[in-house]
Amino acid sequence: MLSIDRVYVRTMTDIPESHPRYRSLMTREMLVRGVKDGIASMQGLIAQGRGEAFDYLLGEKTTESAMRAEKAAVALMMLAKRPVISVNGNAAALSAAELCELSRELNAPLEVNLFHRTEDRVARIVSLLRSKGCQIVYGDRPDRLIPGISHERARATSAGIYGADVVLVPLEDGDRCEALVKMGKKAIAIDLNPLSRTARAATITIVDNIVRAVPNMVALAKEMKGMPPSELGAIAEKFNNDMALAQALDEMMKNVMKARRNV
Ligand code: ATP
């Protein structure tokens, strides 16, 4: 569910809640606002557009398969010694408060990592996340480089992503996801495109919109608190990423075929 406070909404385009595409349009508004506030980049708007297209095919809902991936992801993060959540501009614009809640529930610090990095944008995102109650936010003083990446996303912090064993990478690009896995880390992607390089490289891919996935993960983390490690291990072990990607594609095909029959 989107957490949109009414005052904030009133400052944006007036979209009635009865509009059939209300949630999708509100997500766009949040991202446009993120660009205006110097949180998200212009390129982020295009990435969101690609995500929306896949979400449309998915039926704009969390599928059973995505929910299983979310559960396996939470189990893996609960079992991790040093879980970290990577945050880029779009993730911050759409889910800052929810990512902070997840960080608290899973004891996983956040690290800001930007493709189109400027120190100003990093500082704005760090300060947004702190304003949502996050104690530990890395990313403004990176001290290491992830091997095999030549662009700005290589920057990482020893105490954060660089030293992590499990990294949640919402809305990632394929290069960095592959590089993190090559370093021996487990990567959990949130990506609406089951065909992307990220989706294929990740240990667990959640094919769901970040605005649904993160609140689901917060709820699961609360539910699963106190679960014995053996049970968490069994949940994580049972997950098969190739199968989950195939199920996401099947769901999209099913929706396309259903629409096709009605044309
Ligand atoms: P790759 O390098 O992995 O092949 P890409 O080059 O398409 O992917 P980007 O342009 O960085 O990657 O886009 C980020 C990804 O995030 C896209 O695959 C897009 O489908 C996905 N995405 C965009 N918005 C959302 C969202 N709100 N929730 C989940 N996924 C999203």
Short mmCIF file of C-alpha atoms and ligand atoms in Angstrom, two decimals:
data_model
loop_
_atom_site.label_atom_id
_atom_site.label_comp_id
_atom_site.label_asym_id
_atom_site.label_seq_id
_atom_site.Cartn_x
_atom_site.Cartn_y
_atom_site.Cartn_z
CA MET A 1 0.00 0.00 0.00
CA LEU A 2 1.19 3.50 -0.72
CA SER A 3 1.70 5.66 2.30
CA ILE A 4 0.70 9.05 1.00
CA ASP A 5 -0.15 11.73 3.46
CA ARG A 6 -3.01 13.96 2.51
CA VAL A 7 -1.17 17.28 2.83
CA TYR A 8 1.54 16.09 0.49
CA VAL A 9 -1.04 14.85 -2.02
CA ARG A 10 -2.85 18.17 -2.08
CA THR A 11 0.31 19.89 -3.26
CA MET A 12 0.47 17.63 -6.31
CA THR A 13 -1.80 17.06 -9.29
CA ASP A 14 -5.30 16.50 -8.00
CA ILE A 15 -6.07 12.84 -8.68
CA PRO A 16 -9.37 11.56 -7.27
CA GLU A 17 -9.08 8.29 -5.35
CA SER A 18 -11.88 6.92 -7.51
CA HIS A 19 -9.65 7.12 -10.58
CA PRO A 20 -9.09 3.55 -11.85
CA ARG A 21 -5.37 4.20 -12.14
CA TYR A 22 -5.10 6.10 -8.87
CA ARG A 23 -2.22 4.14 -7.32
CA SER A 24 -0.16 4.09 -10.47
CA LEU A 25 -0.70 7.82 -11.06
CA MET A 26 0.17 8.62 -7.45
CA THR A 27 3.41 6.67 -7.82
CA ARG A 28 4.28 8.83 -10.83
CA GLU A 29 3.50 11.94 -8.83
CA MET A 30 5.80 10.81 -6.02
CA LEU A 31 8.61 10.26 -8.48
CA VAL A 32 8.07 13.63 -10.21
CA ARG A 33 8.15 15.21 -6.78
CA GLY A 34 11.36 13.27 -6.08
CA VAL A 35 12.97 14.76 -9.21
CA LYS A 36 11.86 18.27 -8.24
CA ASP A 37 13.31 17.78 -4.74
CA GLY A 38 16.66 16.61 -6.12
CA ILE A 39 16.16 13.03 -4.84
CA ALA A 40 15.54 11.14 -8.09
CA SER A 41 17.16 11.76 -11.48
CA MET A 42 15.41 12.50 -14.77
CA GLN A 43 16.63 9.12 -16.01
CA GLY A 44 14.79 7.59 -13.05
CA LEU A 45 11.51 8.65 -14.62
CA ILE A 46 12.33 6.52 -17.65
CA ALA A 47 13.30 3.54 -15.50
CA GLN A 48 9.94 3.87 -13.70
CA GLY A 49 8.21 3.85 -17.10
CA ARG A 50 9.84 0.55 -17.97
CA GLY A 51 8.78 -0.85 -14.61
CA GLU A 52 5.21 0.35 -15.08
CA ALA A 53 4.90 -1.47 -18.39
CA PHE A 54 5.78 -4.77 -16.71
CA ASP A 55 3.55 -3.97 -13.75
CA TYR A 56 0.64 -3.44 -16.15
CA LEU A 57 1.24 -6.91 -17.59
CA LEU A 58 1.48 -8.34 -14.10
CA GLY A 59 -1.94 -6.93 -13.20
CA GLU A 60 -0.48 -4.37 -10.75
CA LYS A 61 -0.68 -6.81 -7.86
CA THR A 62 1.62 -8.93 -5.74
CA THR A 63 1.42 -12.43 -7.18
CA GLU A 64 1.66 -15.56 -5.02
CA SER A 65 5.05 -16.21 -6.51
CA ALA A 66 6.27 -12.68 -5.64
CA MET A 67 4.99 -13.14 -2.09
CA ARG A 68 7.05 -16.35 -1.81
CA ALA A 69 10.10 -14.43 -3.04
CA GLU A 70 9.44 -11.70 -0.47
CA LYS A 71 9.26 -14.34 2.28
CA ALA A 72 12.47 -16.02 1.13
CA ALA A 73 14.18 -12.61 0.96
CA VAL A 74 13.16 -11.75 4.51
CA ALA A 75 14.36 -15.19 5.70
CA LEU A 76 17.73 -14.68 3.98
CA MET A 77 18.14 -11.23 5.49
CA MET A 78 17.19 -12.50 8.96
CA LEU A 79 19.84 -15.21 8.66
CA ALA A 80 22.50 -12.81 7.34
CA LYS A 81 25.39 -11.66 9.51
CA ARG A 82 25.65 -8.27 7.78
CA PRO A 83 22.56 -7.48 5.72
CA VAL A 84 22.48 -4.07 3.99
CA ILE A 85 19.80 -2.29 1.98
CA SER A 86 20.99 -0.30 -1.04
CA VAL A 87 18.97 2.83 -1.82
CA ASN A 88 18.94 4.74 -5.11
CA GLY A 89 17.00 7.85 -6.10
CA ASN A 90 13.82 6.09 -7.23
CA ALA A 91 13.75 3.84 -4.18
CA ALA A 92 14.11 6.90 -1.93
CA ALA A 93 11.44 8.89 -3.79
CA LEU A 94 8.93 6.02 -3.67
CA SER A 95 9.65 4.16 -0.44
CA ALA A 96 11.87 6.13 1.98
CA ALA A 97 9.74 5.60 5.09
CA GLU A 98 9.06 1.94 4.31
CA LEU A 99 12.74 1.19 3.63
CA CYS A 100 13.61 2.74 6.99
CA GLU A 101 11.01 0.56 8.68
CA LEU A 102 12.43 -2.50 6.96
CA SER A 103 15.93 -1.45 8.02
CA ARG A 104 14.78 -1.31 11.64
CA GLU A 105 12.90 -4.63 11.49
CA LEU A 106 15.81 -6.49 9.90
CA ASN A 107 18.61 -4.64 11.63
CA ALA A 108 20.01 -3.86 8.18
CA PRO A 109 21.61 -0.45 7.63
CA LEU A 110 20.92 1.54 4.47
CA GLU A 111 23.53 2.67 1.96
CA VAL A 112 22.84 5.27 -0.71
CA ASN A 113 24.23 4.22 -4.07
CA LEU A 114 23.55 6.24 -7.22
CA PHE A 115 24.18 5.62 -10.88
CA HIS A 116 23.95 9.34 -11.67
CA ARG A 117 25.85 10.29 -8.55
CA THR A 118 26.27 13.85 -7.35
CA GLU A 119 27.32 14.63 -3.79
CA ASP A 120 24.32 16.95 -3.49
CA ARG A 121 21.87 14.19 -4.39
CA VAL A 122 23.57 11.72 -2.01
CA ALA A 123 23.32 14.30 0.81
CA ARG A 124 19.63 14.94 0.09
CA ILE A 125 18.79 11.23 0.14
CA VAL A 126 20.81 10.62 3.31
CA SER A 127 19.00 13.48 4.99
CA LEU A 128 15.57 12.27 3.75
CA LEU A 129 16.26 8.78 5.15
CA ARG A 130 17.46 10.22 8.47
CA SER A 131 14.28 12.33 8.65
CA LYS A 132 12.31 9.06 8.43
CA GLY A 133 14.07 7.77 11.52
CA CYS A 134 16.98 5.82 10.05
CA GLN A 135 19.94 5.85 12.40
CA ILE A 136 22.62 4.39 10.17
CA VAL A 137 22.79 5.56 6.56
CA TYR A 138 26.01 5.00 4.62
CA GLY A 139 26.92 6.27 1.19
CA ASP A 140 28.19 9.82 1.72
CA ARG A 141 31.72 8.70 2.53
CA PRO A 142 32.45 5.64 0.37
CA ASP A 143 35.92 4.19 0.96
CA ARG A 144 36.03 1.16 -1.37
CA LEU A 145 35.25 0.25 -4.98
CA ILE A 146 33.28 -2.82 -6.04
CA PRO A 147 35.57 -4.68 -8.47
CA GLY A 148 34.48 -4.91 -12.09
CA ILE A 149 32.36 -1.76 -12.26
CA SER A 150 33.78 1.32 -13.91
CA HIS A 151 31.03 3.84 -13.19
CA GLU A 152 29.93 5.73 -10.08
CA ARG A 153 27.94 2.80 -8.72
CA ALA A 154 31.24 1.08 -7.87
CA ARG A 155 31.57 3.31 -4.80
CA ALA A 156 30.83 1.46 -1.57
CA THR A 157 31.41 1.68 2.16
CA SER A 158 33.39 -0.95 4.10
CA ALA A 159 30.89 -0.98 6.96
CA GLY A 160 27.99 -1.06 4.50
CA ILE A 161 27.58 -2.74 1.12
CA TYR A 162 31.26 -3.60 0.68
CA GLY A 163 31.38 -5.73 3.81
CA ALA A 164 27.80 -7.07 3.59
CA ASP A 165 26.96 -10.75 3.07
CA VAL A 166 23.41 -10.10 1.85
CA VAL A 167 22.40 -6.94 -0.06
CA LEU A 168 18.87 -5.90 -0.94
CA VAL A 169 19.12 -4.02 -4.24
CA PRO A 170 15.79 -2.50 -5.25
CA LEU A 171 15.66 -1.25 -8.86
CA GLU A 172 19.23 -2.23 -9.60
CA ASP A 173 21.19 -2.31 -12.84
CA GLY A 174 22.54 -5.62 -14.05
CA ASP A 175 26.25 -4.78 -13.86
CA ARG A 176 26.31 -4.02 -10.19
CA CYS A 177 24.08 -6.94 -9.27
CA GLU A 178 26.41 -9.29 -11.14
CA ALA A 179 29.47 -7.67 -9.52
CA LEU A 180 28.01 -8.04 -6.02
CA VAL A 181 27.27 -11.72 -6.66
CA LYS A 182 30.82 -12.19 -8.03
CA MET A 183 32.12 -10.82 -4.73
CA GLY A 184 30.36 -13.74 -3.03
CA LYS A 185 27.41 -11.77 -1.72
CA LYS A 186 23.79 -12.83 -1.92
CA ALA A 187 21.80 -10.21 -3.82
CA ILE A 188 18.06 -9.73 -3.46
CA ALA A 189 16.57 -7.69 -6.31
CA ILE A 190 13.21 -5.98 -6.50
CA ASP A 191 12.59 -5.67 -10.23
CA LEU A 192 9.36 -5.71 -12.21
CA ASN A 193 11.19 -6.90 -15.30
CA PRO A 194 11.78 -10.67 -15.08
CA LEU A 195 13.90 -10.46 -18.24
CA SER A 196 16.43 -7.95 -16.91
CA ARG A 197 20.06 -8.87 -16.28
CA THR A 198 19.51 -7.93 -12.63
CA ALA A 199 16.58 -10.34 -12.29
CA ARG A 200 18.68 -13.14 -13.77
CA ALA A 201 21.84 -12.42 -11.77
CA ALA A 202 20.22 -12.03 -8.33
CA THR A 203 20.05 -14.80 -5.75
CA ILE A 204 16.41 -13.89 -5.13
CA THR A 205 14.39 -11.68 -7.45
CA ILE A 206 11.14 -10.18 -6.26
CA VAL A 207 9.08 -9.40 -9.36
CA ASP A 208 6.86 -6.80 -7.76
CA ASN A 209 6.56 -3.03 -7.54
CA ILE A 210 8.76 -1.57 -4.80
CA VAL A 211 5.71 0.26 -3.39
CA ARG A 212 4.06 -3.11 -2.71
CA ALA A 213 7.14 -5.25 -2.06
CA VAL A 214 8.71 -3.26 0.77
CA PRO A 215 5.55 -2.95 2.92
CA ASN A 216 4.96 -6.70 2.37
CA MET A 217 8.51 -7.40 3.55
CA VAL A 218 8.01 -5.24 6.65
CA ALA A 219 4.86 -7.21 7.53
CA LEU A 220 6.65 -10.52 6.90
CA ALA A 221 9.64 -9.47 9.03
CA LYS A 222 7.26 -8.75 11.92
CA GLU A 223 5.46 -12.08 11.45
CA MET A 224 8.66 -14.10 11.12
CA LYS A 225 10.40 -12.59 14.14
CA GLY A 226 11.41 -15.38 16.51
CA MET A 227 11.30 -18.08 13.83
CA PRO A 228 14.10 -20.60 14.42
CA PRO A 229 17.09 -20.37 12.03
CA SER A 230 16.38 -23.90 10.74
CA GLU A 231 12.91 -22.80 9.60
CA LEU A 232 14.26 -19.59 8.05
CA GLY A 233 16.94 -21.64 6.29
CA ALA A 234 14.35 -24.02 4.88
CA ILE A 235 12.30 -21.10 3.49
CA ALA A 236 15.35 -19.53 1.83
CA GLU A 237 16.65 -22.88 0.51
CA LYS A 238 13.32 -23.83 -1.05
CA PHE A 239 13.31 -20.69 -3.21
CA ASN A 240 14.32 -21.19 -6.83
CA ASN A 241 15.01 -17.96 -8.74
CA ASP A 242 14.67 -19.42 -12.25
CA MET A 243 11.32 -20.87 -11.32
CA ALA A 244 10.14 -17.57 -9.82
CA LEU A 245 11.11 -15.69 -13.01
CA ALA A 246 9.27 -18.27 -15.11
CA GLN A 247 6.20 -17.89 -12.90
CA ALA A 248 6.28 -14.09 -13.33
CA LEU A 249 6.46 -14.50 -17.11
CA ASP A 250 3.63 -17.07 -17.01
CA GLU A 251 1.48 -14.63 -15.04
CA MET A 252 2.13 -11.89 -17.59
CA MET A 253 1.40 -14.27 -20.51
CA LYS A 254 -1.81 -15.36 -18.82
CA ASN A 255 -2.95 -11.74 -18.52
CA VAL A 256 -2.02 -11.03 -22.14
CA MET A 257 -3.92 -14.11 -23.35
CA LYS A 258 -6.96 -13.15 -21.28
CA ALA A 259 -6.93 -9.66 -22.81
CA ARG A 260 -6.41 -11.17 -26.26
CA ARG A 261 -9.55 -13.29 -25.93
CA ASN A 262 -11.56 -10.13 -25.20
CA VAL A 263 -10.37 -8.17 -28.23
P1 ATP B 1 19.35 -4.52 -16.38
O1 ATP B 1 20.68 -3.78 -16.42
O2 ATP B 1 19.18 -5.30 -15.13
O3 ATP B 1 19.01 -5.34 -17.61
P2 ATP B 1 17.91 -2.06 -16.89
O4 ATP B 1 19.06 -1.52 -17.63
O5 ATP B 1 16.58 -2.13 -17.55
O6 ATP B 1 18.20 -3.47 -16.25
P3 ATP B 1 17.46 0.18 -15.26
O7 ATP B 1 17.26 1.03 -16.42
O8 ATP B 1 18.48 0.56 -14.25
O9 ATP B 1 17.77 -1.31 -15.55
O10 ATP B 1 16.01 0.06 -14.61
C1 ATP B 1 15.76 -0.45 -13.40
C2 ATP B 1 14.83 -1.64 -13.38
O11 ATP B 1 13.90 -1.37 -12.35
C3 ATP B 1 14.01 -1.94 -14.64
O12 ATP B 1 14.17 -3.30 -14.94
C4 ATP B 1 12.55 -1.67 -14.25
O13 ATP B 1 11.71 -2.68 -14.77
C5 ATP B 1 12.60 -1.79 -12.74
N1 ATP B 1 11.65 -0.89 -12.07
C6 ATP B 1 11.38 0.41 -12.37
N2 ATP B 1 10.48 0.93 -11.51
C7 ATP B 1 10.18 -0.07 -10.64
C8 ATP B 1 9.34 -0.14 -9.49
N3 ATP B 1 8.62 0.90 -9.09
N4 ATP B 1 9.31 -1.30 -8.81
C9 ATP B 1 10.05 -2.36 -9.20
N5 ATP B 1 10.86 -2.37 -10.28
C10 ATP B 1 10.93 -1.23 -10.99
#
